[in-house]
Amino acid sequence: MGKYETAKVRNLGIVAHGGAGKTSLTEAILFNTGMTDRLGRVDDGTSTMDFEPEEIKRNITISSSLHHCEWNNHSIHLVDTPGYANFLHDTRNCLRVLGGAVLIVSAISGVKAQTVKIWEWADEFEVPRIAFVNKMDRERADFLKAVDDMEKALETRAVVVNMPIGEAENFRGIIDLVNMKARLFQFDEKGTYQEEEIPAEYLDEAQRLRTLLLEAVADADDELMEKYLEEEQLSTDEILRGLREGTLTGVFTAVLCGSALANIGVRQLLDFINYCLPSPIDKGTQLGNNPKTGDIEERKPDESEPFSAMVFKTISDPFTGKLTIFRVYSGVLKSDSSAYNPNREATERIGQIFEMEGKKQKPIDMAVAGDIVAVAKLKVTATGDTLCDVNKPIIYESPMPLKPVISFALEAQSKGDEDKIHSALQRLIEEDPTLQVQRDEETRELILSGMGQVHVEVAVDKLERKFGVHVQLKEPKVPYRETIKGRTDLQSKYKKQSGGRGQYADVWLKIEPLPRGGGFEFVDKVVGGVVPRQYIPAVEKGVCEAMQNGSLAGYPVQDVRVTLHDGSHHSVDSSEMAFKIAGSMGFKKGMEQASPVLLEPMMQMEITVPDDCIGDVIGDMNSRRGKVLGVEPKANSQVIAVQVPMAEVLKYSPELRSMTSDRGLFTMQFSHYEEVPSHLTAKILAELKKAG
């Protein structure tokens, strides 16, 4: 059995938009629980949780980091997650396995688009949450505005559990609305406070908020509702019971407040993490599929059940090797044992098991249901895989990776880097499956795609730091296409005599456009054997080869129908090669006669922006030749559906961030090809000619 019974375990994610104070709160929790002897700070690079050089350089959380602590006889596994849009995919993977979450809402900036996205994922994975309004000591802090923002943007019932005494420079402490006591803090970073009666000037507001609190906890429990309606009072234990019930069922969101940097309100938050957030037992039975039969399988969070776990994170390092991090759902896993990976149909050797402590690992003997642990050097296991008992296989469903929104071409700085780049990129993708790499056969470029420009830049930094591979990022070439708008009917004759057997082929080709997206059609309308049957496929092959390089700028041709309807042959000199050449020559000549035009790829985008940015974003899209298809309101924000040329949004991610003060999000995928306006075609062709 583990050190703590499963009912006393909490798997906790700290989540919010970037800059709300997640890492600062995690550092304060570690300090208050005795896991660190000082308050680590992001700004001065002393954070225990943000330890990667790329994080220290940018002062942001790029990759989720893990730690653990103990508080009032409970074991808490902490996951500090990213909040910036470029790295939210990591937060989503973590939410899949977490028991509960603390959502941080900034008292200054309130709820942002990233907060809403995280909240939706927490709903999807049924993760109970409590909220902590942070930065109450900062200029422009407004507690009730932040609470109101939560209710409107997140569509939740926000129930205040403690309220601030003062705000901004007047912030002095918090009022505990459960016990109706004031806690005045000394601002010594140790969390020292003195408990007093509630100051008279705050008593009316405290009583108003307590009444709302009592009504909410009564709504969460029928028995409490009955008592409250009769007596209008509930005991402290009953209030805590109602808060727990309401949190676990999602009836409301309990809201606390304080300052992570000043270490105010953190111990009270820890108490409510233990009171309100679920243990693995509360989360109940996990469902998966039997890989052999496809039947639904169940696993209870019990040590007597067969072992099962889900991998939600991989850390790849060239020196220490691969570290695989997983959440144990059932059973027991011991060091120096083995586990089965049904996704890969492979048995993995389990060496030493570790608990994560920021960038360090602490060896432990075993892991039980509810634990989050790591093992090193698994051979085939990847993020999203299941590990389980070989005799009782099960596969848990993992989240689908998010689709990348921005791409760059990679150019190695030296021949040596070129040789190493592919293996290094594969190691990075093990760690971050949202990165995608592909070779564009048309442009001959190696394309790296990610969730934003910063995401791709961080990947390049890691390539250099971890694997010694130096690359440059370039804007990728747009994969234009060519087609025709006119029709033509022409003869193409190929005749060559150079002593001995000659070459002869004669074809008549009708070339015409197809509707957009029609692809390519080759129609055989030859009658009377003027072109023998065995040569007709050669004509089609010649046409197809010619279509790879259009007459305007050498781009592939599409949306064309070619009809072979007449011709002639020579009984001796005709051959497949001759007819292939005739077909190719005929298509090239015919395309020039049929009004060739340039096509550009159009992207389908969904852009989520705050209400106050809608005009700027739509105006910007119009300037990019975008077509707004619709706008759908969504709790303090608007979702804009738009089609826009790829060439206009190759670097849209940082530009949207600038327009919306980092409050906008978007998804993007290829839609179709459209004709480039004639005035732009000339410009594009001139640039291509200049580029060589």
XYZ file of C-alpha atoms in Angstrom:
692
model
C 0.000 0.000 0.000
C 1.167 3.568 -0.719
C 2.062 6.067 1.960
C -1.430 7.611 1.711
C -4.725 5.822 1.223
C -6.275 6.641 -2.141
C -9.037 8.761 -0.544
C -6.330 11.152 0.707
C -4.713 11.655 -2.738
C -5.338 14.720 -4.910
C -4.200 15.031 -8.541
C -4.250 18.748 -9.105
C -3.689 20.967 -12.132
C -2.998 24.688 -11.783
C -4.599 26.231 -14.889
C -5.186 29.722 -16.308
C -4.281 32.001 -19.172
C -0.653 33.067 -19.465
C 0.508 35.627 -16.909
C -2.262 34.952 -14.357
C 0.246 33.548 -11.841
C 0.049 29.752 -12.107
C 3.737 29.121 -11.498
C 3.859 31.703 -8.681
C 0.944 29.935 -6.971
C 2.606 26.538 -7.428
C 5.815 27.932 -5.899
C 3.811 29.304 -2.946
C 2.127 25.916 -2.425
C 5.504 24.156 -2.410
C 6.864 26.697 0.074
C 3.879 26.468 2.435
C 3.986 22.671 2.433
C 7.714 22.589 3.203
C 8.842 21.194 -0.157
C 11.034 24.266 -0.753
C 12.727 26.609 1.703
C 12.130 29.789 -0.278
C 9.529 31.327 -2.559
C 10.739 30.721 -6.107
C 10.033 33.516 -8.593
C 9.526 33.387 -12.346
C 10.834 36.920 -12.941
C 14.282 36.310 -11.450
C 14.690 32.749 -12.787
C 14.569 31.073 -9.336
C 11.370 29.104 -10.000
C 11.411 25.395 -9.198
C 8.810 24.686 -11.869
C 9.933 26.857 -14.826
C 13.430 25.459 -15.238
C 13.878 24.977 -18.975
C 16.221 27.604 -20.508
C 13.501 28.546 -23.008
C 11.094 29.241 -20.096
C 13.628 31.300 -18.141
C 14.459 33.304 -21.277
C 10.812 34.169 -21.978
C 9.460 34.225 -18.382
C 6.578 31.930 -19.331
C 5.583 28.306 -18.761
C 6.205 26.396 -21.975
C 5.867 22.815 -20.783
C 3.846 21.409 -17.886
C 6.003 20.543 -14.885
C 5.208 18.301 -11.934
C 5.850 18.209 -8.202
C 4.198 16.772 -5.117
C 3.526 17.892 -1.572
C 1.647 17.002 1.609
C -0.915 19.099 3.434
C -2.990 18.110 6.453
C -2.501 14.369 5.914
C -3.235 14.561 2.197
C -0.869 13.819 -0.697
C -1.127 16.334 -3.537
C 0.339 15.742 -7.011
C 0.804 19.182 -8.582
C 0.878 19.913 -12.311
C 1.800 23.488 -13.310
C 0.411 23.880 -16.830
C 1.085 26.362 -19.667
C -1.409 29.162 -20.283
C -0.179 30.826 -23.464
C -2.076 29.864 -26.622
C 1.042 28.400 -28.284
C 1.383 25.741 -25.584
C -2.178 24.946 -24.488
C -1.996 21.498 -26.116
C 0.148 20.388 -23.154
C -2.481 21.677 -20.706
C -5.154 19.685 -22.543
C -3.152 16.453 -22.297
C -2.741 17.006 -18.551
C -6.451 17.722 -17.981
C -7.248 14.300 -19.442
C -5.681 12.582 -16.420
C -6.161 15.109 -13.598
C -8.631 14.680 -10.766
C -9.240 18.370 -10.121
C -7.983 21.836 -10.980
C -7.450 25.257 -9.491
C -8.378 27.897 -12.039
C -6.513 31.153 -11.481
C -8.317 34.316 -12.520
C -6.303 37.527 -12.556
C -7.884 40.314 -10.477
C -6.536 42.701 -13.124
C -7.272 41.100 -16.512
C -10.095 38.717 -15.601
C -10.961 35.912 -18.013
C -9.255 35.647 -21.413
C -9.937 33.472 -24.466
C -7.336 30.948 -23.285
C -9.163 30.657 -19.931
C -12.398 29.855 -21.747
C -10.686 27.193 -23.877
C -9.152 25.544 -20.795
C -12.534 25.660 -19.047
C -14.186 23.914 -22.008
C -11.559 21.156 -21.923
C -12.082 20.739 -18.185
C -15.803 20.308 -18.916
C -14.980 17.781 -21.647
C -12.848 15.674 -19.296
C -15.183 16.234 -16.301
C -12.542 17.857 -14.100
C -14.005 19.566 -10.984
C -12.582 23.049 -10.328
C -12.229 25.712 -7.679
C -11.059 29.238 -8.529
C -8.452 31.547 -7.009
C -8.589 35.267 -7.836
C -4.909 36.207 -7.814
C -2.964 39.492 -7.730
C -5.278 41.201 -5.231
C -2.332 43.362 -4.143
C -1.650 44.712 -7.626
C -2.724 48.041 -9.109
C -6.218 47.975 -10.722
C -7.174 44.773 -8.871
C -10.974 44.316 -8.777
C -12.265 41.184 -7.059
C -15.972 41.437 -7.840
C -15.273 42.312 -11.483
C -13.144 39.159 -11.790
C -15.954 37.087 -10.227
C -18.504 38.657 -12.564
C -16.179 37.978 -15.501
C -16.067 34.305 -14.510
C -19.852 34.020 -14.379
C -20.351 35.644 -17.780
C -17.427 34.188 -19.746
C -17.358 30.706 -18.205
C -21.128 30.420 -17.668
C -20.653 29.134 -14.150
C -22.181 30.048 -10.811
C -19.281 31.623 -8.934
C -19.647 31.251 -5.154
C -17.345 33.437 -3.063
C -15.775 31.529 -0.147
C -13.425 34.261 0.990
C -13.372 37.927 0.031
C -10.543 40.487 0.095
C -10.003 43.151 2.729
C -9.116 46.054 0.475
C -7.759 45.904 -3.054
C -4.532 46.936 -4.825
C -2.342 49.022 -2.481
C -5.068 48.777 0.227
C -5.159 44.970 0.213
C -4.545 43.737 3.771
C -6.034 40.270 4.022
C -9.070 38.072 3.463
C -12.406 37.399 5.130
C -13.294 33.736 5.623
C -17.022 33.593 4.819
C -17.420 30.054 6.158
C -16.259 30.966 9.677
C -16.923 34.727 9.357
C -13.454 35.723 10.522
C -10.938 38.218 9.132
C -7.308 37.280 8.524
C -4.917 40.215 8.403
C -1.545 39.368 6.837
C 1.898 40.734 7.663
C 3.248 40.704 4.077
C 6.375 38.848 5.208
C 6.113 36.219 2.411
C 5.682 33.550 5.116
C 1.893 33.692 5.041
C 1.753 34.946 8.627
C -1.629 36.347 9.615
C -3.646 37.388 12.649
C -7.274 36.295 12.958
C -9.661 39.054 14.040
C -13.290 40.052 13.864
C -14.471 41.355 10.497
C -13.857 45.137 10.194
C -17.130 47.059 10.453
C -16.799 48.624 6.980
C -16.735 45.143 5.370
C -19.437 43.481 7.474
C -22.440 44.238 5.229
C -20.678 42.977 2.089
C -19.437 39.883 3.937
C -22.970 39.078 5.121
C -24.351 39.561 1.594
C -21.777 37.197 0.091
C -22.249 34.665 2.901
C -25.989 34.570 2.199
C -25.220 33.759 -1.452
C -22.779 31.092 -0.247
C -25.395 29.458 2.010
C -27.978 29.477 -0.788
C -25.494 27.816 -3.155
C -24.456 25.014 -0.771
C -28.119 24.398 0.038
C -28.837 24.037 -3.692
C -26.118 21.377 -3.918
C -27.667 19.027 -1.333
C -31.367 18.257 -0.748
C -30.863 17.621 2.972
C -29.038 20.929 3.413
C -31.721 22.688 1.396
C -34.412 21.400 3.746
C -32.516 22.562 6.835
C -31.650 25.932 5.314
C -35.276 26.646 4.375
C -36.339 25.843 7.947
C -33.563 27.570 9.899
C -31.644 29.779 7.395
C -28.451 28.608 9.071
C -25.957 25.809 8.435
C -23.022 24.600 10.554
C -19.412 24.948 9.380
C -19.234 21.214 8.647
C -22.453 21.385 6.664
C -21.202 24.348 4.637
C -17.992 22.466 3.826
C -20.017 19.384 2.888
C -22.178 21.459 0.569
C -19.124 23.142 -0.968
C -17.610 19.731 -1.704
C -20.830 18.374 -3.171
C -21.376 21.443 -5.350
C -17.787 21.358 -6.615
C -17.807 17.651 -7.461
C -21.132 17.902 -9.301
C -20.305 21.171 -11.044
C -23.318 22.995 -9.577
C -21.071 25.978 -8.835
C -17.439 27.077 -8.635
C -16.056 28.015 -5.220
C -13.957 31.216 -5.435
C -11.089 32.155 -3.121
C -8.672 35.062 -3.376
C -5.234 36.296 -2.409
C -1.781 36.968 -3.791
C 0.523 34.132 -4.799
C 3.606 36.379 -4.921
C 2.944 37.769 -1.417
C 1.900 34.308 -0.154
C -1.517 35.493 1.007
C -4.495 33.139 0.973
C -2.437 30.138 -0.185
C -2.873 28.032 2.961
C -6.616 28.644 2.892
C -6.601 27.503 -0.728
C -4.742 24.320 0.260
C -7.443 23.588 2.836
C -10.120 23.890 0.148
C -8.143 21.697 -2.244
C -8.398 18.970 0.395
C -12.062 19.768 1.231
C -13.521 20.220 -2.232
C -11.492 18.566 -4.949
C -11.899 14.845 -5.652
C -9.732 11.904 -4.735
C -9.339 9.120 -7.325
C -12.136 7.312 -5.475
C -14.468 10.277 -6.020
C -13.638 10.234 -9.736
C -14.826 6.634 -9.742
C -14.467 3.829 -12.256
C -12.453 4.452 -15.424
C -13.778 3.039 -18.697
C -11.634 1.722 -21.532
C -11.712 -0.820 -24.349
C -10.424 -4.364 -24.425
C -7.927 -4.319 -27.342
C -8.749 -7.931 -28.249
C -12.553 -7.896 -28.144
C -13.388 -4.185 -28.347
C -15.663 -4.594 -25.300
C -15.920 -1.879 -22.645
C -13.673 -2.593 -19.661
C -13.854 -1.060 -16.172
C -11.070 -0.280 -13.716
C -11.744 0.863 -10.162
C -9.226 3.123 -8.368
C -8.176 0.283 -6.102
C -4.852 -1.429 -5.436
C -6.483 -4.857 -5.776
C -7.487 -4.149 -9.407
C -5.236 -5.034 -12.382
C -2.619 -2.342 -13.041
C -3.524 0.328 -15.604
C -2.183 3.803 -16.347
C -2.240 6.456 -19.038
C 0.819 8.248 -20.434
C 0.164 11.983 -20.763
C 3.640 13.431 -21.148
C 7.066 12.487 -22.539
C 10.327 14.324 -21.877
C 13.106 13.610 -24.342
C 16.702 14.427 -23.388
C 19.853 13.445 -25.301
C 21.763 12.802 -22.049
C 19.263 11.230 -19.632
C 17.138 9.604 -22.350
C 13.352 9.499 -22.559
C 11.240 10.049 -19.436
C 7.656 8.779 -19.636
C 5.117 10.313 -17.223
C 1.801 8.614 -16.476
C -1.179 8.601 -14.137
C -1.973 5.293 -12.438
C -5.694 4.534 -12.595
C -5.786 1.133 -10.921
C -3.636 -1.515 -9.262
C 0.016 -1.319 -8.269
C 3.218 -0.906 -10.308
C 6.548 -1.779 -8.684
C 10.072 -0.838 -9.710
C 11.982 -3.529 -11.631
C 8.849 -5.069 -13.115
C 7.136 -4.944 -16.501
C 4.016 -3.466 -18.066
C 2.136 -4.131 -21.290
C 1.494 -1.409 -23.895
C -1.610 -2.532 -25.853
C -1.377 0.434 -28.257
C 1.982 -0.890 -29.528
C 1.396 -4.563 -28.618
C 4.680 -4.553 -26.715
C 5.860 -5.348 -23.202
C 7.978 -2.638 -21.582
C 10.598 -3.186 -18.912
C 9.928 -0.923 -15.923
C 13.135 0.062 -14.126
C 13.178 2.636 -11.360
C 9.934 4.533 -10.700
C 10.231 8.246 -9.912
C 8.134 11.010 -8.409
C 8.722 14.272 -10.255
C 10.050 17.274 -8.318
C 10.399 19.978 -10.970
C 13.511 19.124 -12.969
C 14.556 16.496 -10.409
C 13.242 12.999 -9.851
C 12.831 11.189 -6.544
C 13.111 7.349 -6.654
C 10.192 5.434 -5.118
C 9.519 1.719 -4.790
C 6.021 1.570 -6.237
C 3.055 3.520 -7.550
C -0.587 2.922 -6.673
C -3.969 4.052 -7.969
C -4.018 7.852 -8.032
C -0.258 8.386 -8.274
C 1.445 10.396 -11.028
C 4.925 8.974 -11.657
C 7.661 8.654 -14.271
C 9.906 5.902 -15.619
C 12.935 6.205 -17.868
C 13.973 4.620 -21.149
C 10.767 2.918 -22.296
C 11.397 1.738 -25.841
C 8.148 2.227 -27.767
C 5.675 3.963 -25.429
C 4.489 7.424 -26.501
C 2.207 10.153 -25.174
C -1.412 8.978 -25.188
C -0.575 5.278 -24.788
C -1.941 3.007 -22.080
C 0.203 0.811 -19.820
C -1.485 -2.138 -18.149
C -1.359 -5.707 -16.862
C -0.512 -8.048 -19.754
C -3.202 -10.512 -18.623
C -5.891 -7.841 -18.299
C -5.327 -5.462 -21.241
C -7.225 -2.198 -21.550
C -6.850 0.904 -23.727
C -7.920 4.301 -22.441
C -9.028 6.889 -24.978
C -6.533 9.734 -25.385
C -7.248 13.239 -26.710
C -6.658 13.801 -30.410
C -3.713 16.165 -31.014
C -4.686 19.737 -31.836
C -4.134 20.846 -35.427
C -1.147 23.151 -36.043
C -1.957 26.712 -37.095
C 1.365 27.973 -38.467
C 4.171 26.483 -40.568
C 7.768 27.419 -41.337
C 10.347 26.028 -43.721
C 13.498 24.736 -42.015
C 16.903 25.320 -43.550
C 19.925 23.613 -42.033
C 22.915 25.898 -41.521
C 25.433 23.221 -42.519
C 25.657 19.816 -44.156
C 26.268 18.232 -40.757
C 23.039 19.762 -39.399
C 21.160 18.486 -42.457
C 22.197 14.925 -41.650
C 21.078 15.186 -37.997
C 17.915 17.210 -38.406
C 15.444 14.360 -39.031
C 16.398 12.238 -36.023
C 16.463 15.325 -33.773
C 12.996 16.390 -34.950
C 11.619 12.923 -34.262
C 12.913 13.165 -30.677
C 11.174 16.526 -30.291
C 7.906 15.120 -31.651
C 8.081 12.324 -29.040
C 8.029 15.082 -26.440
C 5.495 17.273 -28.225
C 3.129 15.407 -30.608
C 1.527 18.702 -31.683
C 4.626 19.519 -33.704
C 4.370 18.173 -37.243
C 7.149 17.716 -39.775
C 6.747 16.933 -43.453
C 8.689 17.209 -46.667
C 6.805 19.249 -49.257
C 7.555 17.314 -52.436
C 6.410 20.209 -54.571
C 8.533 22.983 -53.027
C 11.307 20.609 -51.789
C 11.116 22.268 -48.360
C 11.147 20.653 -44.924
C 8.097 22.112 -43.177
C 7.765 22.383 -39.372
C 4.236 23.172 -38.160
C 3.122 24.158 -34.671
C 0.535 25.974 -32.573
C 2.074 29.418 -33.086
C 5.255 31.236 -33.989
C 6.640 31.058 -30.438
C 5.912 27.314 -30.343
C 7.971 26.750 -33.500
C 10.743 29.098 -32.311
C 10.991 27.192 -29.009
C 11.268 23.927 -30.965
C 14.180 25.423 -32.935
C 15.834 26.566 -29.681
C 15.523 23.015 -28.323
C 16.983 21.556 -31.524
C 20.083 23.628 -30.932
C 20.323 23.174 -27.146
C 19.475 19.488 -26.888
C 20.773 18.067 -30.146
C 23.288 20.598 -31.459
C 21.306 21.105 -34.671
C 21.328 24.663 -36.060
C 18.476 25.639 -38.389
C 16.954 28.816 -39.748
C 13.229 29.465 -40.055
C 11.891 30.780 -43.349
C 8.424 31.612 -44.523
C 7.261 28.534 -46.472
C 6.519 28.815 -50.148
C 2.828 28.935 -50.955
C 1.809 25.819 -52.941
C 0.076 27.597 -55.802
C -1.653 25.687 -58.605
C -2.479 26.516 -62.210
C -5.565 25.898 -64.307
C -7.247 27.235 -67.451
C -10.323 29.343 -68.102
C -10.592 28.840 -71.872
C -10.878 25.906 -74.273
C -8.796 24.755 -77.197
C -8.680 21.942 -79.698
C -5.302 21.313 -81.304
C -3.136 18.843 -83.145
C 0.172 17.711 -81.678
C 2.419 15.765 -84.011
C 5.771 14.305 -83.012
C 7.977 13.152 -85.887
C 11.646 12.319 -85.676
C 13.858 10.612 -88.281
C 17.537 10.068 -87.586
C 18.505 6.996 -89.531
C 17.038 3.590 -88.852
C 13.676 3.427 -87.165
C 12.023 6.816 -86.597
C 9.487 8.170 -84.105
C 5.989 9.145 -85.123
C 2.832 10.078 -83.214
C -0.070 12.341 -84.071
C -2.860 13.271 -81.613
C -5.752 15.715 -81.505
C -6.482 17.001 -77.991
C -9.470 18.975 -76.768
C -8.535 20.813 -73.552
C -11.177 22.483 -71.347
C -11.622 23.568 -67.703
C -13.412 21.582 -64.996
C -15.303 23.122 -62.050
C -13.062 24.119 -59.149
C -12.001 21.002 -57.286
C -12.689 18.805 -60.292
C -9.129 17.487 -60.456
C -8.205 15.912 -63.782
C -10.116 13.870 -66.343
C -8.721 12.101 -69.390
C -11.372 11.098 -71.919
C -10.760 8.635 -74.752
C -13.007 9.350 -77.761
C -10.856 7.764 -80.436
C -12.817 5.828 -83.087
C -11.718 3.708 -86.001
C -8.325 2.813 -84.532
C -6.588 5.991 -85.754
C -4.637 5.797 -82.467
C -4.089 2.136 -81.542
C -5.451 1.111 -78.122
C -2.003 0.253 -76.743
C -0.799 3.861 -77.227
C -3.709 5.678 -75.565
C -2.378 5.192 -71.946
C 0.936 6.650 -73.145
C -0.857 9.816 -74.327
C -2.507 10.161 -70.894
C 0.850 9.620 -69.171
C 2.434 12.342 -71.284
C -0.379 14.760 -70.427
C -0.071 13.961 -66.682
C 3.681 14.574 -66.724
C 3.191 17.910 -68.490
C 0.598 18.908 -65.871
C 3.273 18.822 -63.152
C 4.735 22.052 -64.544
C 2.202 24.609 -65.721
C 2.921 27.258 -68.350
C 2.615 30.296 -66.041
C 5.114 29.578 -63.269
C 5.732 25.851 -63.317
C 3.110 24.959 -60.657
C 1.031 21.752 -60.962
C -2.109 22.043 -63.076
C -5.535 20.951 -61.877
C -9.240 21.146 -62.735
C -8.721 20.250 -66.413
C -10.354 17.770 -68.808
C -8.300 16.485 -71.760
C -10.101 14.583 -74.504
C -8.182 12.543 -77.088
C -10.511 12.381 -80.100
C -8.389 11.900 -83.228
C -4.890 11.269 -84.534
C -2.824 9.013 -86.728
C 0.006 6.514 -86.412
C 2.746 4.827 -88.455
C 2.858 1.046 -88.621
C 6.642 1.004 -88.089
C 7.714 4.283 -86.473
C 4.972 4.718 -83.865
C 5.714 3.753 -80.229
C 4.518 4.389 -76.683
C 7.356 6.875 -76.193
C 6.357 8.831 -79.312
C 2.719 9.099 -78.217
C 3.762 10.064 -74.663
C 5.879 12.918 -76.082
C 3.063 13.990 -78.411
C 0.608 14.060 -75.476
C 3.031 16.122 -73.355
C 3.802 18.604 -76.155
C 0.116 18.951 -76.969
C -0.892 19.751 -73.403
C 1.863 22.355 -72.967
C 0.885 24.103 -76.201
C -2.831 23.808 -75.467
C -2.551 25.262 -71.980
C -0.884 28.385 -73.335
C -3.816 28.809 -75.728
C -6.521 28.207 -73.089
C -6.121 31.311 -70.865
C -4.031 29.894 -68.000
C -4.589 31.341 -64.504
C -2.960 30.974 -61.088
C -4.820 29.333 -58.177
C -4.055 29.896 -54.503
C -4.899 27.744 -51.453
C -7.740 29.071 -49.297
C -7.809 28.368 -45.562
C -10.889 27.867 -43.400
C -10.389 29.691 -40.092
C -12.302 30.047 -36.839
C -11.094 33.057 -34.863
C -12.243 33.535 -31.255
C -11.823 37.124 -30.055
C -13.158 39.334 -27.235
C -16.189 41.485 -28.046
C -14.143 44.681 -28.036
C -11.803 43.365 -30.763
C -14.380 42.109 -33.252
C -14.266 45.197 -35.504
C -10.469 45.276 -35.678
C -10.198 41.577 -36.503
C -12.903 41.630 -39.203
C -11.383 44.776 -40.728
C -7.986 43.093 -40.743
C -9.448 39.986 -42.400
C -11.041 42.122 -45.107
C -7.651 43.701 -45.796
C -6.254 40.185 -46.229
C -8.875 39.354 -48.887
C -10.738 37.199 -46.385
C -14.437 36.335 -46.725
C -16.285 36.453 -43.406
C -18.815 33.601 -43.462
C -20.441 34.326 -40.128
C -20.024 35.546 -36.567
C -21.319 33.567 -33.608
C -21.521 35.122 -30.123
C -20.020 33.059 -27.320
C -19.888 34.406 -23.727
C -17.905 37.652 -23.788
C -16.346 36.711 -27.113
C -17.189 36.202 -30.778
C -16.279 33.309 -33.071
C -15.588 34.514 -36.618
C -15.763 31.964 -39.443
C -13.698 33.112 -42.404
C -12.047 31.897 -45.604
C -8.786 33.603 -46.441
C -5.855 33.004 -48.832
C -2.976 31.082 -47.242
C -0.491 33.675 -48.499
C -2.187 36.307 -46.314
C -2.040 34.358 -43.017
C 1.332 32.617 -43.016
C 2.285 34.633 -39.923
C -1.175 35.362 -38.526
C -0.537 33.999 -35.032
C 1.661 36.858 -33.701
C -0.450 39.425 -35.542
C -3.691 38.233 -33.899
C -1.925 38.207 -30.547
C -0.936 41.835 -31.071
C -4.433 42.901 -32.185
C -6.176 41.268 -29.228
C -3.552 41.761 -26.485
C -3.020 37.996 -26.473
C -6.725 37.298 -25.952
C -7.458 35.772 -29.373
C -7.322 32.157 -30.547
C -7.767 30.577 -33.961
C -7.825 27.257 -35.772
C -6.972 26.886 -39.448
C -7.193 24.161 -42.070
C -6.990 23.917 -45.847
C -10.319 24.437 -47.603
C -9.936 24.680 -51.396
C -8.214 26.514 -54.260
C -9.420 29.777 -55.784
C -8.229 31.938 -58.668
C -5.720 34.617 -57.752
C -6.925 38.126 -58.740
C -5.244 39.208 -61.977
C -3.458 42.230 -60.458
C -1.846 39.969 -57.868
C -0.939 37.268 -60.386
C 1.438 39.632 -62.182
C 3.047 40.585 -58.867
C 3.480 36.955 -57.789
C 4.959 35.941 -61.143
C 7.389 38.881 -61.007
C 8.523 37.883 -57.499
C 8.990 34.275 -58.563
C 11.042 35.352 -61.577
C 13.171 37.589 -59.356
C 13.733 34.764 -56.850
C 15.148 32.676 -59.653
